[in-house]
């Protein structure tokens, strides 16, 4: 991505025109024995950067790398700020951005940040601010650290994927696992932290998944039709 799109690399005097600021939102949590802890932030940042490429009106803020990951606290390395703190951070970022940016979009890469992301956006919109959110999701993607995320990381940076450590976790459907996850977190459902099977993941599949998410984000930014909870549709 052209450095001109990176908000953190700009001087304030560069920001005279109307801008839409995109904030990738991720987490720092276990992703099985084969993926890095910052997987969600990496994916959200990559989707955001690619979507902004070529559009001078879009600015990509540095990722918010911590999220609400209480369901993963049974594993070492997870650092969660919880839902209350996440909501407060998002609301304050939205209020601050609204002082100079035309629009703000949170690009969420961690499912565990829901429903806090839409709650924060709904409050900001109620306050009259042009804020929305987009979720990095693909049709029929598996739940956590399985083939979906592993393929995407192989496309982004294969050096961070520990191929020798690929192993299946709990492959039951997420709806079936939800009662266990609610009671005891991911550790109660999967000792290795994987919900899915990463074996068979490929960089080619990862690029296809990234392309789908990037295309969706670009299209929805262009339409700008947030629903009543601020989700771009």
mmCIF file of C-alpha atoms in Angstrom:
data_model
loop_
_atom_site.group_PDB
_atom_site.id
_atom_site.type_symbol
_atom_site.label_atom_id
_atom_site.label_comp_id
_atom_site.label_asym_id
_atom_site.label_seq_id
_atom_site.Cartn_x
_atom_site.Cartn_y
_atom_site.Cartn_z
ATOM 1 C CA UNK A 1 0.000 0.000 0.000
ATOM 2 C CA UNK A 2 1.177 3.490 -0.802
ATOM 3 C CA UNK A 3 2.520 5.129 2.356
ATOM 4 C CA UNK A 4 0.289 8.121 1.600
ATOM 5 C CA UNK A 5 -2.649 6.095 2.935
ATOM 6 C CA UNK A 6 -1.058 5.358 6.325
ATOM 7 C CA UNK A 7 -2.381 7.874 8.828
ATOM 8 C CA UNK A 8 0.523 7.329 11.201
ATOM 9 C CA UNK A 9 3.024 8.411 8.540
ATOM 10 C CA UNK A 10 1.265 11.671 7.628
ATOM 11 C CA UNK A 11 1.841 15.168 8.952
ATOM 12 C CA UNK A 12 -1.236 17.009 10.178
ATOM 13 C CA UNK A 13 -0.809 19.550 7.396
ATOM 14 C CA UNK A 14 -1.410 16.756 4.848
ATOM 15 C CA UNK A 15 -4.972 16.271 5.999
ATOM 16 C CA UNK A 16 -6.842 19.130 4.419
ATOM 17 C CA UNK A 17 -9.394 17.257 2.325
ATOM 18 C CA UNK A 18 -12.398 15.141 3.341
ATOM 19 C CA UNK A 19 -11.204 11.752 4.580
ATOM 20 C CA UNK A 20 -12.637 8.451 5.706
ATOM 21 C CA UNK A 21 -10.469 6.909 8.424
ATOM 22 C CA UNK A 22 -10.328 3.116 8.611
ATOM 23 C CA UNK A 23 -9.308 1.609 11.955
ATOM 24 C CA UNK A 24 -8.410 -2.112 11.951
ATOM 25 C CA UNK A 25 -9.569 -3.745 15.194
ATOM 26 C CA UNK A 26 -8.081 -7.061 16.261
ATOM 27 C CA UNK A 27 -6.981 -8.916 19.372
ATOM 28 C CA UNK A 28 -3.971 -10.552 20.999
ATOM 29 C CA UNK A 29 -5.015 -14.124 21.743
ATOM 30 C CA UNK A 30 -4.010 -17.700 21.183
ATOM 31 C CA UNK A 31 -4.492 -19.101 17.696
ATOM 32 C CA UNK A 32 -3.489 -22.696 18.270
ATOM 33 C CA UNK A 33 0.084 -23.989 18.193
ATOM 34 C CA UNK A 34 0.690 -22.845 14.612
ATOM 35 C CA UNK A 35 -0.479 -19.214 14.243
ATOM 36 C CA UNK A 36 0.734 -15.984 15.918
ATOM 37 C CA UNK A 37 -1.135 -14.330 18.738
ATOM 38 C CA UNK A 38 -1.808 -11.221 16.640
ATOM 39 C CA UNK A 39 -3.527 -13.113 13.808
ATOM 40 C CA UNK A 40 -6.791 -11.154 14.020
ATOM 41 C CA UNK A 41 -5.034 -7.782 13.965
ATOM 42 C CA UNK A 42 -2.891 -8.893 11.004
ATOM 43 C CA UNK A 43 -5.954 -9.911 9.000
ATOM 44 C CA UNK A 44 -7.944 -6.760 9.821
ATOM 45 C CA UNK A 45 -4.959 -4.570 8.935
ATOM 46 C CA UNK A 46 -4.325 -6.385 5.643
ATOM 47 C CA UNK A 47 -7.950 -6.159 4.529
ATOM 48 C CA UNK A 48 -7.993 -2.468 5.434
ATOM 49 C CA UNK A 49 -4.736 -1.651 3.637
ATOM 50 C CA UNK A 50 -5.747 -3.457 0.466
ATOM 51 C CA UNK A 51 -9.189 -1.861 0.429
ATOM 52 C CA UNK A 52 -7.672 1.619 0.788
ATOM 53 C CA UNK A 53 -5.091 1.154 -1.951
ATOM 54 C CA UNK A 54 -5.730 3.535 -4.833
ATOM 55 C CA UNK A 55 -8.278 5.723 -3.030
ATOM 56 C CA UNK A 56 -6.742 8.976 -1.743
ATOM 57 C CA UNK A 57 -9.802 9.701 0.393
ATOM 58 C CA UNK A 58 -9.155 6.644 2.595
ATOM 59 C CA UNK A 59 -6.701 6.762 5.479
ATOM 60 C CA UNK A 60 -5.613 3.655 7.387
ATOM 61 C CA UNK A 61 -4.996 4.193 11.093
ATOM 62 C CA UNK A 62 -2.621 1.969 13.083
ATOM 63 C CA UNK A 63 -4.434 -1.196 14.247
ATOM 64 C CA UNK A 64 -6.113 -1.444 17.616
ATOM 65 C CA UNK A 65 -4.299 -4.648 18.530
ATOM 66 C CA UNK A 66 -6.096 -5.494 21.787
ATOM 67 C CA UNK A 67 -9.692 -6.589 22.063
ATOM 68 C CA UNK A 68 -12.166 -8.544 24.161
ATOM 69 C CA UNK A 69 -10.695 -12.050 24.296
ATOM 70 C CA UNK A 70 -11.897 -13.412 27.621
ATOM 71 C CA UNK A 71 -12.881 -16.700 25.978
ATOM 72 C CA UNK A 72 -9.179 -17.349 25.235
ATOM 73 C CA UNK A 73 -7.753 -16.550 28.674
ATOM 74 C CA UNK A 74 -7.242 -20.240 29.397
ATOM 75 C CA UNK A 75 -4.144 -20.000 27.177
ATOM 76 C CA UNK A 76 -0.825 -18.246 27.769
ATOM 77 C CA UNK A 77 -0.148 -15.167 25.670
ATOM 78 C CA UNK A 78 -3.707 -13.887 25.504
ATOM 79 C CA UNK A 79 -4.053 -10.240 26.556
ATOM 80 C CA UNK A 80 -7.655 -9.052 26.750
ATOM 81 C CA UNK A 81 -8.931 -5.575 27.648
ATOM 82 C CA UNK A 82 -12.531 -6.774 28.022
ATOM 83 C CA UNK A 83 -15.746 -5.437 26.554
ATOM 84 C CA UNK A 84 -16.156 -2.360 28.777
ATOM 85 C CA UNK A 85 -12.678 -1.041 28.005
ATOM 86 C CA UNK A 86 -12.986 -1.873 24.306
ATOM 87 C CA UNK A 87 -16.277 0.001 24.084
ATOM 88 C CA UNK A 88 -14.799 3.026 25.811
ATOM 89 C CA UNK A 89 -11.791 3.074 23.476
ATOM 90 C CA UNK A 90 -13.935 2.820 20.344
ATOM 91 C CA UNK A 91 -16.315 5.547 21.478
ATOM 92 C CA UNK A 92 -13.481 7.932 22.337
ATOM 93 C CA UNK A 93 -11.691 7.217 19.047
ATOM 94 C CA UNK A 94 -14.916 7.937 17.200
ATOM 95 C CA UNK A 95 -15.482 11.207 19.010
ATOM 96 C CA UNK A 96 -11.906 12.290 18.370
ATOM 97 C CA UNK A 97 -11.906 11.361 14.677
ATOM 98 C CA UNK A 98 -15.196 13.173 14.124
ATOM 99 C CA UNK A 99 -13.497 16.479 14.932
ATOM 100 C CA UNK A 100 -11.592 16.396 11.626
ATOM 101 C CA UNK A 101 -12.497 13.323 9.537
ATOM 102 C CA UNK A 102 -15.622 13.063 7.428
ATOM 103 C CA UNK A 103 -16.213 9.400 8.311
ATOM 104 C CA UNK A 104 -14.756 6.642 10.489
ATOM 105 C CA UNK A 105 -14.998 2.890 9.932
ATOM 106 C CA UNK A 106 -13.899 0.183 12.356
ATOM 107 C CA UNK A 107 -12.732 -2.903 10.420
ATOM 108 C CA UNK A 108 -13.135 -5.730 12.912
ATOM 109 C CA UNK A 109 -11.078 -8.905 12.644
ATOM 110 C CA UNK A 110 -12.077 -10.654 15.901
ATOM 111 C CA UNK A 111 -15.523 -12.172 16.342
ATOM 112 C CA UNK A 112 -15.169 -11.952 20.120
ATOM 113 C CA UNK A 113 -15.287 -8.149 19.850
ATOM 114 C CA UNK A 114 -18.991 -8.444 19.032
ATOM 115 C CA UNK A 115 -21.456 -7.104 20.076
ATOM 116 C CA UNK A 116 -19.259 -4.356 21.538
ATOM 117 C CA UNK A 117 -18.162 -2.925 18.175
ATOM 118 C CA UNK A 118 -21.737 -2.362 16.937
ATOM 119 C CA UNK A 119 -22.772 -1.099 20.382
ATOM 120 C CA UNK A 120 -20.053 1.559 20.335
ATOM 121 C CA UNK A 121 -20.846 2.508 16.749
ATOM 122 C CA UNK A 122 -24.550 2.762 17.536
ATOM 123 C CA UNK A 123 -23.792 5.217 20.335
ATOM 124 C CA UNK A 124 -21.553 7.316 18.088
ATOM 125 C CA UNK A 125 -24.202 7.425 15.391
ATOM 126 C CA UNK A 126 -26.810 8.407 17.983
ATOM 127 C CA UNK A 127 -24.500 11.313 18.840
ATOM 128 C CA UNK A 128 -24.626 12.394 15.193
ATOM 129 C CA UNK A 129 -21.255 11.092 14.033
ATOM 130 C CA UNK A 130 -20.656 9.395 10.670
ATOM 131 C CA UNK A 131 -19.261 6.119 11.978
ATOM 132 C CA UNK A 132 -19.737 2.551 10.739
ATOM 133 C CA UNK A 133 -18.173 -0.885 11.044
ATOM 134 C CA UNK A 134 -17.292 -3.833 8.825
ATOM 135 C CA UNK A 135 -16.600 -7.425 9.856
ATOM 136 C CA UNK A 136 -13.797 -9.474 8.279
ATOM 137 C CA UNK A 137 -15.701 -12.671 7.605
ATOM 138 C CA UNK A 138 -16.033 -15.135 4.734
ATOM 139 C CA UNK A 139 -18.879 -17.492 3.810
ATOM 140 C CA UNK A 140 -18.515 -20.925 5.430
ATOM 141 C CA UNK A 141 -15.342 -19.945 7.277
ATOM 142 C CA UNK A 142 -14.401 -22.102 10.249
ATOM 143 C CA UNK A 143 -14.483 -20.771 13.789
ATOM 144 C CA UNK A 144 -10.919 -20.234 15.015
ATOM 145 C CA UNK A 145 -7.356 -21.012 13.883
ATOM 146 C CA UNK A 146 -8.599 -23.526 11.334
ATOM 147 C CA UNK A 147 -8.246 -23.674 7.576
ATOM 148 C CA UNK A 148 -9.665 -20.177 6.996
ATOM 149 C CA UNK A 149 -7.276 -18.164 9.139
ATOM 150 C CA UNK A 150 -4.331 -20.435 8.349
ATOM 151 C CA UNK A 151 -4.838 -19.950 4.610
ATOM 152 C CA UNK A 152 -5.029 -16.187 5.035
ATOM 153 C CA UNK A 153 -1.815 -16.063 7.080
ATOM 154 C CA UNK A 154 -0.073 -18.246 4.502
ATOM 155 C CA UNK A 155 -1.029 -15.656 1.897
ATOM 156 C CA UNK A 156 0.077 -12.712 4.038
ATOM 157 C CA UNK A 157 3.295 -14.053 5.553
ATOM 158 C CA UNK A 158 4.034 -17.791 5.402
ATOM 159 C CA UNK A 159 7.064 -17.306 7.675
ATOM 160 C CA UNK A 160 4.757 -16.873 10.702
ATOM 161 C CA UNK A 161 2.833 -20.114 10.117
ATOM 162 C CA UNK A 162 4.334 -23.161 11.863
ATOM 163 C CA UNK A 163 3.547 -25.822 9.303
ATOM 164 C CA UNK A 164 5.054 -28.561 11.460
ATOM 165 C CA UNK A 165 2.543 -27.725 14.217
ATOM 166 C CA UNK A 166 -0.632 -27.968 12.108
ATOM 167 C CA UNK A 167 -3.172 -30.182 13.844
ATOM 168 C CA UNK A 168 -6.943 -30.331 14.031
ATOM 169 C CA UNK A 169 -8.840 -29.112 17.041
ATOM 170 C CA UNK A 170 -12.518 -29.461 17.803
ATOM 171 C CA UNK A 171 -14.266 -29.611 14.423
ATOM 172 C CA UNK A 172 -17.854 -29.604 15.706
ATOM 173 C CA UNK A 173 -20.108 -26.831 14.336
ATOM 174 C CA UNK A 174 -19.888 -23.574 16.273
ATOM 175 C CA UNK A 175 -23.570 -23.647 17.211
ATOM 176 C CA UNK A 176 -23.008 -27.027 18.840
ATOM 177 C CA UNK A 177 -19.957 -25.719 20.728
ATOM 178 C CA UNK A 178 -21.490 -22.484 21.995
ATOM 179 C CA UNK A 179 -22.801 -23.830 25.346
ATOM 180 C CA UNK A 180 -19.347 -25.218 26.174
ATOM 181 C CA UNK A 181 -17.614 -22.013 25.072
ATOM 182 C CA UNK A 182 -19.926 -19.878 27.184
ATOM 183 C CA UNK A 183 -19.342 -22.013 30.293
ATOM 184 C CA UNK A 184 -15.605 -22.624 30.031
ATOM 185 C CA UNK A 185 -14.121 -20.699 27.129
ATOM 186 C CA UNK A 186 -12.197 -22.160 24.216
ATOM 187 C CA UNK A 187 -9.950 -24.266 26.476
ATOM 188 C CA UNK A 188 -12.991 -26.265 27.584
ATOM 189 C CA UNK A 189 -13.825 -27.133 23.977
ATOM 190 C CA UNK A 190 -10.341 -27.558 22.491
ATOM 191 C CA UNK A 191 -7.142 -28.277 24.449
ATOM 192 C CA UNK A 192 -4.978 -26.983 21.591
ATOM 193 C CA UNK A 193 -7.079 -23.868 21.050
ATOM 194 C CA UNK A 194 -8.144 -24.769 17.505
ATOM 195 C CA UNK A 195 -11.787 -24.826 16.434
ATOM 196 C CA UNK A 196 -11.510 -26.392 13.009
ATOM 197 C CA UNK A 197 -8.819 -28.192 11.008
ATOM 198 C CA UNK A 198 -5.966 -26.140 9.531
ATOM 199 C CA UNK A 199 -4.556 -29.028 7.512
ATOM 200 C CA UNK A 200 -4.943 -28.437 3.790
ATOM 201 C CA UNK A 201 -4.730 -24.661 4.099
ATOM 202 C CA UNK A 202 -3.048 -22.948 1.137
ATOM 203 C CA UNK A 203 -1.833 -19.465 0.284
ATOM 204 C CA UNK A 204 -3.923 -19.573 -2.883
ATOM 205 C CA UNK A 205 -7.077 -20.117 -0.884
ATOM 206 C CA UNK A 206 -5.972 -17.364 1.475
ATOM 207 C CA UNK A 207 -5.628 -14.882 -1.376
ATOM 208 C CA UNK A 208 -9.123 -15.761 -2.567
ATOM 209 C CA UNK A 209 -10.515 -15.190 0.927
ATOM 210 C CA UNK A 210 -8.672 -11.889 1.261
ATOM 211 C CA UNK A 211 -9.935 -10.816 -2.159
ATOM 212 C CA UNK A 212 -13.510 -11.528 -1.094
ATOM 213 C CA UNK A 213 -13.224 -9.440 2.081
ATOM 214 C CA UNK A 214 -11.397 -6.581 0.370
ATOM 215 C CA UNK A 215 -13.986 -6.489 -2.411
ATOM 216 C CA UNK A 216 -16.824 -6.441 0.096
ATOM 217 C CA UNK A 217 -15.259 -3.614 2.095
ATOM 218 C CA UNK A 218 -14.572 -1.502 -1.004
ATOM 219 C CA UNK A 219 -18.096 -1.996 -2.298
ATOM 220 C CA UNK A 220 -19.715 -1.130 1.016
ATOM 221 C CA UNK A 221 -17.539 1.920 1.543
ATOM 222 C CA UNK A 222 -18.617 3.143 -1.881
ATOM 223 C CA UNK A 223 -22.326 2.556 -1.154
ATOM 224 C CA UNK A 224 -22.186 3.847 2.430
ATOM 225 C CA UNK A 225 -25.416 2.354 3.687
ATOM 226 C CA UNK A 226 -24.920 1.642 7.398
ATOM 227 C CA UNK A 227 -27.806 -0.242 9.007
ATOM 228 C CA UNK A 228 -29.403 0.748 12.323
ATOM 229 C CA UNK A 229 -26.384 -0.683 14.205
ATOM 230 C CA UNK A 230 -23.864 0.968 11.906
ATOM 231 C CA UNK A 231 -22.834 -2.108 9.984
ATOM 232 C CA UNK A 232 -21.922 -1.321 6.376
ATOM 233 C CA UNK A 233 -24.264 -3.094 4.030
#
